[in-house]
CSV table of C-alpha atoms and ligand atoms in Angstrom, one decimal:
chain,number,residue,atom,x,y,z
A,288,MET,CA,-11.6,6.4,-32.9
A,289,ASP,CA,-12.1,9.0,-30.2
A,290,LEU,CA,-15.5,8.3,-28.8
A,291,SER,CA,-18.1,5.6,-28.5
A,292,VAL,CA,-21.5,6.5,-27.2
A,293,VAL,CA,-23.4,3.7,-25.7
A,294,ILE,CA,-27.2,4.2,-25.4
A,295,PRO,CA,-29.5,1.6,-23.7
A,296,VAL,CA,-33.0,1.8,-25.1
A,297,TYR,CA,-36.1,0.3,-23.8
A,298,ASN,CA,-39.3,1.6,-25.3
A,299,GLU,CA,-38.1,5.1,-26.1
A,300,GLU,CA,-39.5,5.5,-29.6
A,301,GLN,CA,-40.5,9.2,-29.2
A,302,SER,CA,-37.3,10.3,-27.5
A,303,LEU,CA,-34.8,8.8,-30.0
A,304,PRO,CA,-35.0,11.2,-33.0
A,305,GLU,CA,-34.5,14.2,-30.6
A,306,LEU,CA,-31.7,12.5,-28.7
A,307,PHE,CA,-30.0,11.7,-32.0
A,308,GLY,CA,-30.1,15.3,-33.1
A,309,ALA,CA,-28.8,16.6,-29.9
A,310,LEU,CA,-25.9,14.1,-29.9
A,311,GLU,CA,-25.0,14.8,-33.4
A,312,SER,CA,-24.6,18.6,-32.7
A,313,VAL,CA,-22.4,17.9,-29.7
A,314,MET,CA,-20.2,15.4,-31.6
A,315,LYS,CA,-19.8,17.7,-34.6
A,316,ASP,CA,-19.1,20.8,-32.5
A,317,ASN,CA,-16.3,19.0,-30.8
A,318,GLY,CA,-14.8,17.6,-34.0
A,319,TRP,CA,-14.6,14.0,-32.6
A,320,ASP,CA,-14.3,10.8,-34.6
A,321,TYR,CA,-17.3,8.9,-33.0
A,322,GLU,CA,-19.8,6.0,-33.2
A,323,TYR,CA,-23.1,5.4,-31.5
A,324,ILE,CA,-23.9,2.0,-30.1
A,325,PHE,CA,-27.7,1.8,-29.5
A,326,VAL,CA,-28.7,-1.3,-27.6
A,327,ASP,CA,-32.4,-2.0,-27.9
A,328,ASP,CA,-33.3,-3.9,-24.8
A,329,GLY,CA,-36.2,-5.8,-26.2
A,330,SER,CA,-38.4,-2.8,-26.8
A,331,VAL,CA,-42.0,-3.5,-27.8
A,332,ASP,CA,-42.7,-0.2,-29.3
A,333,ARG,CA,-41.2,1.2,-32.5
A,334,SER,CA,-37.8,1.9,-31.1
A,335,LEU,CA,-36.1,-0.7,-33.2
A,336,ALA,CA,-37.7,0.6,-36.4
A,337,VAL,CA,-36.4,4.1,-35.6
A,338,LEU,CA,-32.9,2.7,-34.9
A,339,ARG,CA,-32.9,0.7,-38.1
A,340,GLU,CA,-33.6,3.8,-40.0
A,341,LEU,CA,-30.8,5.7,-38.4
A,342,HIS,CA,-28.4,2.8,-39.1
A,343,ARG,CA,-29.5,2.8,-42.8
A,344,HIS,CA,-28.6,6.5,-43.2
A,345,PHE,CA,-25.4,6.7,-40.9
A,346,GLU,CA,-22.8,4.0,-40.9
A,347,TYR,CA,-21.5,5.1,-37.5
A,348,VAL,CA,-24.8,4.2,-36.0
A,349,LYS,CA,-24.6,0.6,-34.6
A,350,VAL,CA,-27.6,-1.1,-33.4
A,351,LEU,CA,-27.7,-4.2,-31.1
A,352,SER,CA,-31.2,-5.5,-30.4
A,353,PHE,CA,-32.1,-8.1,-27.8
A,354,ARG,CA,-34.9,-10.5,-28.5
A,355,ARG,CA,-36.4,-9.8,-25.0
A,356,ASN,CA,-35.9,-7.4,-22.2
A,357,TYR,CA,-32.7,-8.2,-20.2
A,358,GLY,CA,-32.3,-5.0,-18.2
A,359,LYS,CA,-30.1,-1.9,-18.5
A,360,SER,CA,-27.0,-3.8,-17.1
A,361,ALA,CA,-27.2,-6.3,-19.9
A,362,ALA,CA,-27.7,-3.6,-22.5
A,363,LEU,CA,-24.7,-1.6,-21.3
A,364,SER,CA,-22.5,-4.7,-21.0
A,365,VAL,CA,-23.0,-5.7,-24.7
A,366,GLY,CA,-22.6,-2.1,-25.7
A,367,PHE,CA,-19.3,-1.9,-23.9
A,368,LYS,CA,-17.9,-5.1,-25.6
A,369,GLN,CA,-18.7,-3.5,-29.0
A,370,ALA,CA,-17.2,-0.1,-28.2
A,371,GLN,CA,-14.0,0.8,-30.2
A,372,GLY,CA,-13.5,4.4,-29.0
A,373,ASP,CA,-10.6,5.4,-26.7
A,374,VAL,CA,-13.4,7.1,-24.6
A,375,VAL,CA,-16.7,5.5,-23.9
A,376,VAL,CA,-19.7,7.6,-22.9
A,377,THR,CA,-23.0,6.3,-21.7
A,378,ILE,CA,-26.2,8.2,-21.8
A,379,ASP,CA,-29.9,7.4,-21.2
A,380,ALA,CA,-32.1,7.4,-24.2
A,381,ASP,CA,-35.0,9.3,-22.5
A,382,LEU,CA,-33.6,12.8,-22.9
A,383,GLN,CA,-33.3,13.2,-19.1
A,384,ASP,CA,-29.5,13.5,-19.5
A,385,ASP,CA,-28.1,16.5,-21.3
A,386,PRO,CA,-25.7,15.6,-24.2
A,387,MET,CA,-24.2,19.1,-23.8
A,388,GLU,CA,-22.5,17.8,-20.6
A,389,ILE,CA,-20.4,15.2,-22.6
A,390,PRO,CA,-17.5,17.6,-23.3
A,391,SER,CA,-17.1,18.4,-19.6
A,392,LEU,CA,-17.0,14.7,-18.7
A,393,VAL,CA,-14.5,13.9,-21.4
A,394,LYS,CA,-12.4,16.9,-20.3
A,395,LYS,CA,-12.2,15.5,-16.7
A,396,LEU,CA,-11.0,12.2,-18.1
A,397,GLY,CA,-8.1,14.2,-19.7
A,398,ASP,CA,-7.3,15.4,-16.1
A,399,GLY,CA,-6.4,11.9,-15.0
A,400,ALA,CA,-9.6,10.2,-14.0
A,401,ASP,CA,-10.5,6.7,-15.5
A,402,LEU,CA,-14.3,7.2,-14.9
A,403,VAL,CA,-16.2,10.3,-14.5
A,404,SER,CA,-19.8,10.0,-13.3
A,405,GLY,CA,-22.5,12.5,-13.5
A,406,TRP,CA,-24.1,13.9,-10.4
A,407,LYS,CA,-27.7,14.9,-10.9
A,408,ARG,CA,-27.7,17.6,-8.3
A,409,ASN,CA,-31.1,18.9,-9.3
A,410,ARG,CA,-32.7,15.6,-10.0
A,411,GLN,CA,-36.1,15.9,-11.8
A,412,ASP,CA,-37.9,12.8,-10.7
A,413,PRO,CA,-40.9,12.2,-8.2
A,414,TRP,CA,-40.0,12.8,-4.6
A,415,THR,CA,-40.4,9.2,-3.5
A,416,LYS,CA,-37.7,8.2,-5.9
A,417,LEU,CA,-35.4,11.1,-4.9
A,418,PHE,CA,-35.7,10.1,-1.3
A,419,LEU,CA,-35.0,6.4,-1.9
A,420,SER,CA,-32.1,7.2,-4.1
A,421,LYS,CA,-30.6,9.6,-1.5
A,422,VAL,CA,-30.7,6.8,1.0
A,423,PHE,CA,-29.3,4.4,-1.5
A,424,ASN,CA,-26.4,6.7,-2.5
A,425,LYS,CA,-25.5,7.4,1.1
A,426,VAL,CA,-25.5,3.7,2.1
A,427,THR,CA,-23.5,2.8,-1.0
A,428,ALA,CA,-20.9,5.5,-0.3
A,429,ILE,CA,-20.5,4.4,3.3
A,430,LEU,CA,-20.4,0.7,2.7
A,431,SER,CA,-18.2,0.9,-0.4
A,432,GLY,CA,-15.9,3.7,0.9
A,433,ILE,CA,-16.3,5.5,-2.5
A,434,ARG,CA,-17.3,9.2,-1.9
A,435,LEU,CA,-19.7,9.8,-4.7
A,436,HIS,CA,-23.1,11.6,-4.4
A,437,ASP,CA,-24.7,9.8,-7.3
A,438,PHE,CA,-23.8,6.3,-8.3
A,439,ASN,CA,-26.5,5.6,-10.7
A,440,CYS,CA,-26.4,8.5,-13.2
A,441,GLY,CA,-27.0,7.3,-16.7
A,442,LEU,CA,-24.4,9.9,-18.0
A,443,LYS,CA,-20.8,8.7,-17.5
A,444,ALA,CA,-17.5,8.8,-19.4
A,445,TYR,CA,-14.9,6.0,-19.2
A,446,LYS,CA,-11.5,5.2,-20.6
A,447,ASN,CA,-12.1,2.1,-22.8
A,448,GLU,CA,-9.9,0.0,-20.6
A,449,VAL,CA,-12.4,0.5,-17.7
A,450,VAL,CA,-15.4,-0.9,-19.6
A,451,GLN,CA,-13.5,-3.8,-20.8
A,452,SER,CA,-12.3,-4.7,-17.2
A,453,ILE,CA,-15.6,-4.7,-15.3
A,454,SER,CA,-18.6,-7.1,-15.7
A,455,VAL,CA,-22.0,-5.5,-15.4
A,456,TYR,CA,-24.8,-7.9,-15.1
A,457,GLY,CA,-28.1,-8.5,-13.2
A,458,GLU,CA,-28.8,-4.9,-11.9
A,459,LEU,CA,-25.2,-4.0,-11.2
A,460,HIS,CA,-25.3,-1.0,-13.5
A,461,ARG,CA,-26.1,1.0,-10.3
A,462,PHE,CA,-22.7,0.2,-8.9
A,463,ILE,CA,-20.4,0.7,-11.9
A,464,PRO,CA,-18.3,3.3,-10.0
A,465,VAL,CA,-17.9,0.8,-7.2
A,466,LEU,CA,-16.9,-2.0,-9.5
A,467,ALA,CA,-14.4,0.2,-11.3
A,468,ALA,CA,-12.9,1.7,-8.1
A,469,TRP,CA,-12.4,-1.7,-6.7
A,470,GLU,CA,-10.4,-2.7,-9.7
A,471,GLY,CA,-8.1,0.2,-9.0
A,472,PHE,CA,-9.5,2.8,-11.4
A,473,ARG,CA,-9.7,6.4,-10.4
A,474,VAL,CA,-13.3,7.6,-10.2
A,475,ASP,CA,-14.4,11.2,-10.3
A,476,GLU,CA,-17.7,13.0,-10.3
A,477,ILE,CA,-19.0,16.3,-11.8
A,478,GLN,CA,-22.4,17.9,-11.5
A,479,VAL,CA,-24.7,17.5,-14.6
A,480,ARG,CA,-28.0,18.9,-15.6
A,481,HIS,CA,-31.1,16.7,-15.4
A,482,PHE,CA,-34.4,17.0,-17.1
A,483,LYS,CA,-37.9,15.7,-16.4
A,484,ARG,CA,-38.9,12.7,-18.5
A,485,LYS,CA,-40.5,14.2,-21.6
A,486,TYR,CA,-41.9,11.1,-23.4
A,487,GLY,CA,-42.8,7.6,-22.2
A,488,LYS,CA,-42.5,6.1,-18.7
A,489,SER,CA,-39.7,5.4,-16.3
A,490,LYS,CA,-38.7,1.7,-16.1
A,491,TYR,CA,-37.2,2.0,-12.6
A,492,GLY,CA,-40.0,2.8,-10.2
A,493,ARG,CA,-39.9,2.7,-6.4
A,494,LYS,CA,-40.2,-1.1,-6.3
A,495,ARG,CA,-37.1,-1.7,-8.3
A,496,ILE,CA,-34.9,0.7,-6.4
A,497,LEU,CA,-35.4,-1.6,-3.3
A,498,ASN,CA,-33.5,-4.3,-5.2
A,499,GLY,CA,-30.6,-1.9,-5.2
A,500,PHE,CA,-30.0,-2.6,-1.5
A,501,PHE,CA,-29.9,-6.3,-2.0
A,502,ASP,CA,-27.5,-5.8,-4.9
A,503,LEU,CA,-25.2,-3.8,-2.7
A,504,VAL,CA,-24.7,-6.9,-0.5
A,505,THR,CA,-24.0,-8.9,-3.7
A,506,VAL,CA,-21.5,-6.4,-4.8
A,507,MET,CA,-19.7,-6.4,-1.5
A,508,PHE,CA,-19.1,-10.2,-2.0
A,509,ILE,CA,-18.5,-10.6,-5.7
A,510,THR,CA,-15.6,-8.2,-5.7
A,511,ARG,CA,-14.1,-11.0,-3.5
A,512,ARG,CA,-11.2,-8.9,-2.3
A,513,ALA,CA,-13.5,-6.4,-0.8
A,514,MET,CA,-15.2,-8.7,1.7
A,515,SER,CA,-15.0,-12.4,2.2
A,516,PRO,CA,-18.2,-14.2,3.4
A,517,LEU,CA,-16.5,-15.5,6.5
A,518,HIS,CA,-15.1,-12.1,7.4
A,519,PHE,CA,-18.5,-10.6,7.0
A,520,PHE,CA,-20.6,-13.2,8.8
A,521,GLY,CA,-17.8,-13.8,11.3
A,522,ARG,CA,-18.0,-10.2,12.5
A,523,ILE,CA,-21.7,-10.4,13.0
A,524,ALA,CA,-21.3,-13.7,14.9
A,525,ILE,CA,-18.7,-12.3,17.2
A,526,ILE,CA,-20.8,-9.4,18.1
A,527,LEU,CA,-23.9,-11.5,18.8
A,528,PHE,CA,-21.8,-14.1,20.7
A,529,THR,CA,-20.3,-11.5,23.0
A,530,LEU,CA,-23.6,-9.9,23.7
A,531,GLY,CA,-25.0,-13.3,24.5
A,532,ALA,CA,-22.0,-14.4,26.6
A,533,ILE,CA,-21.8,-11.3,29.0
A,534,PRO,CA,-24.9,-12.2,31.0
A,535,GLN,CA,-23.8,-15.8,31.3
A,536,VAL,CA,-20.5,-14.8,32.8
A,537,TYR,CA,-22.4,-12.5,35.2
A,538,PHE,CA,-24.7,-15.2,36.2
A,539,LEU,CA,-21.9,-17.7,36.5
A,540,PHE,CA,-20.2,-15.6,39.1
A,541,GLN,CA,-23.4,-15.1,41.0
A,542,TRP,CA,-23.9,-18.9,41.0
A,543,LEU,CA,-20.3,-19.4,42.2
A,544,GLY,CA,-21.1,-16.9,45.0
A,545,GLY,CA,-23.9,-19.1,46.1
A,546,ALA,CA,-27.0,-17.6,44.4
A,547,GLY,CA,-29.6,-20.0,43.3
A,548,LEU,CA,-29.9,-20.9,39.6
A,549,ARG,CA,-33.3,-19.6,38.7
A,550,VAL,CA,-34.9,-19.1,35.2
A,551,ARG,CA,-33.9,-15.6,34.2
A,552,PRO,CA,-35.2,-14.0,31.0
A,553,ILE,CA,-31.8,-12.3,30.3
A,554,MET,CA,-30.0,-15.6,30.6
A,555,LEU,CA,-32.4,-17.3,28.1
A,556,GLY,CA,-31.9,-14.4,25.7
A,557,GLY,CA,-28.2,-14.7,26.0
A,558,PHE,CA,-28.4,-18.4,25.1
A,559,VAL,CA,-30.5,-17.6,22.0
A,560,LEU,CA,-28.0,-15.0,20.9
A,561,ILE,CA,-25.1,-17.6,21.4
A,562,ILE,CA,-26.9,-20.2,19.3
A,563,VAL,CA,-27.7,-17.7,16.5
A,564,ALA,CA,-24.1,-16.5,16.5
A,565,LEU,CA,-22.9,-20.1,16.0
A,566,GLN,CA,-25.4,-20.5,13.1
A,567,ILE,CA,-24.3,-17.4,11.4
A,568,ALA,CA,-20.7,-18.3,11.7
A,569,SER,CA,-21.4,-21.6,10.2
A,570,ILE,CA,-23.2,-20.0,7.3
A,571,GLY,CA,-20.2,-17.8,6.8
A,572,LEU,CA,-17.9,-20.8,6.7
A,573,LEU,CA,-20.1,-22.6,4.2
A,574,ALA,CA,-20.4,-19.5,2.0
A,575,GLU,CA,-16.6,-19.2,2.2
A,576,LEU,CA,-16.1,-22.8,1.2
A,577,ILE,CA,-18.5,-22.5,-1.7
A,578,SER,CA,-17.0,-19.4,-3.0
A,579,ALA,CA,-13.5,-20.8,-2.8
A,580,ARG,CA,-14.4,-23.9,-4.8
A,581,SER,CA,-16.3,-22.1,-7.6
A,582,GLY,CA,-15.4,-19.6,-10.2
A,583,GLY,CA,-11.8,-20.5,-10.8
A,584,ASP,CA,-9.1,-17.9,-10.7
A,585,PRO,CA,-10.2,-14.4,-9.9
A,586,LYS,CA,-9.8,-11.9,-12.7
A,587,TYR,CA,-7.0,-9.4,-12.2
A,588,VAL,CA,-6.8,-6.1,-14.0
A,589,PHE,CA,-3.3,-5.0,-14.9
A,590,LYS,CA,-2.0,-1.5,-15.3
A,591,GLU,CA,1.0,-2.6,-17.2
A,592,TYR,CA,2.3,-6.0,-18.1
A,593,LEU,CA,6.1,-5.7,-19.0
A,594,VAL,CA,7.3,-9.1,-19.9
A,595,GLY,CA,10.2,-8.9,-22.4
A,596,ARG,CA,10.3,-7.4,-25.9
A,597,SER,CA,9.5,-9.2,-29.0
A,598,GLY,CA,12.7,-10.5,-30.6
A,599,THR,CA,14.5,-11.3,-27.4
A,600,HIS,CA,14.6,-14.7,-26.0
A,601,VAL,CA,13.9,-15.5,-22.4
A,602,GLY,CA,17.5,-16.8,-21.9
A,603,GLU,CA,19.0,-13.6,-23.3
A,604,ASN,CA,16.9,-11.5,-21.0
A,605,ARG,CA,18.0,-13.4,-18.0
A,606,GLU,CA,21.6,-12.8,-18.8
A,607,ASN,CA,21.1,-9.1,-18.9
A,608,VAL,CA,19.5,-9.0,-15.5
B,922,UDP,N1,-33.6,0.9,-19.9
B,922,UDP,C1,-33.1,-0.3,-20.5
B,922,UDP,N2,-33.6,-1.5,-20.1
B,922,UDP,C2,-34.5,-1.6,-19.0
B,922,UDP,C3,-34.9,-0.4,-18.4
B,922,UDP,C4,-34.4,0.8,-18.9
B,922,UDP,O1,-32.3,-0.3,-21.5
B,922,UDP,O2,-34.9,-2.7,-18.7
B,922,UDP,C5,-33.0,2.2,-20.3
B,922,UDP,C6,-34.0,3.2,-20.7
B,922,UDP,O3,-34.5,3.1,-22.0
B,922,UDP,C7,-33.3,4.5,-20.4
B,922,UDP,C8,-32.4,4.1,-19.3
B,922,UDP,O4,-32.2,2.7,-19.4
B,922,UDP,O5,-32.6,4.9,-21.5
B,922,UDP,C9,-32.9,4.6,-17.9
B,922,UDP,O6,-34.2,4.1,-17.6
B,922,UDP,P1,-35.2,5.0,-17.0
B,922,UDP,O7,-35.3,6.3,-17.6
B,922,UDP,O8,-36.6,4.2,-17.1
B,922,UDP,O9,-34.8,5.0,-15.5
B,922,UDP,P2,-35.0,6.4,-14.5
B,922,UDP,O10,-34.3,7.5,-15.2
B,922,UDP,O11,-36.4,6.5,-14.3
B,922,UDP,O12,-34.2,5.9,-13.4
B,923,MG,MG1,-34.8,8.2,-17.0
């Protein structure tokens, strides 16, 4: 199969028929062999009924339905597991993404990228959200070292291998390009059109975008090779310790030179910094020990795994070397 389209759905009953029509015309125009995987994320409107109906008429419409709302990450993650296509495309169900962009994303994959992410250059959302997402994208780009403008676009294309290699849970769907890039996949970006929400309401308001910043810290740590807790906390501790120690050294020399040892605010401040630094270093050490003792072996993603051909014995192989 050429293409699997994974669509997370949470209360999008009105958008679904239109979305399906638009997707169908793109798929047919390109002559692809395709499937749709709709993941109903515990909708409480008629979304599931609409999807059931589509499934009844078209055998290439697959529907997975959660009993409750687990969030977009969970929906994508089960959709990915189900996806059979060589290429996997994700698109939001709310008609804000343009299915007509899918061919350009897929073409870019052909040019050697493993993941192509949409960039909503003219994003059609309220300004508060635009502002927060600008900050979020900048911070994520700086901290992750991955130069994208838009990490959290619903419209993306992946080689199947990518979606099988990353685990997207919690609210980590915002960081899919980071997770993929850190596994060694090539990530690219193209500009895509974006529309205003036509029906229904956004599920990710200003409040939820704040979580994105906390999740960034999580992402830094869970991809263990990126940053170990002790390296992270240790750096902070060294900076604070140094800042705290400088005045002490200065006052020490003054004291050796015969000056009286009076109570000095800067000296007290310095001591506080030193104590805080030691605490932070110990927290880092604890976190390091906990992470070393849990989780078992880390998961490694292979590009190739060439270990002998079928029909040859290990002994024979060795003789040939
Ligand atoms: N979505 C989901 N589960 C959720 C929230 C959202 O599956 O808990 C889906 C939603 O139906 C839509 C996509 O994720 O297809 C993006 O959500 P939304 O449009 O609300 O986000 P926004 O575009 O406002 O950032
Ligand atoms: Mg939307």
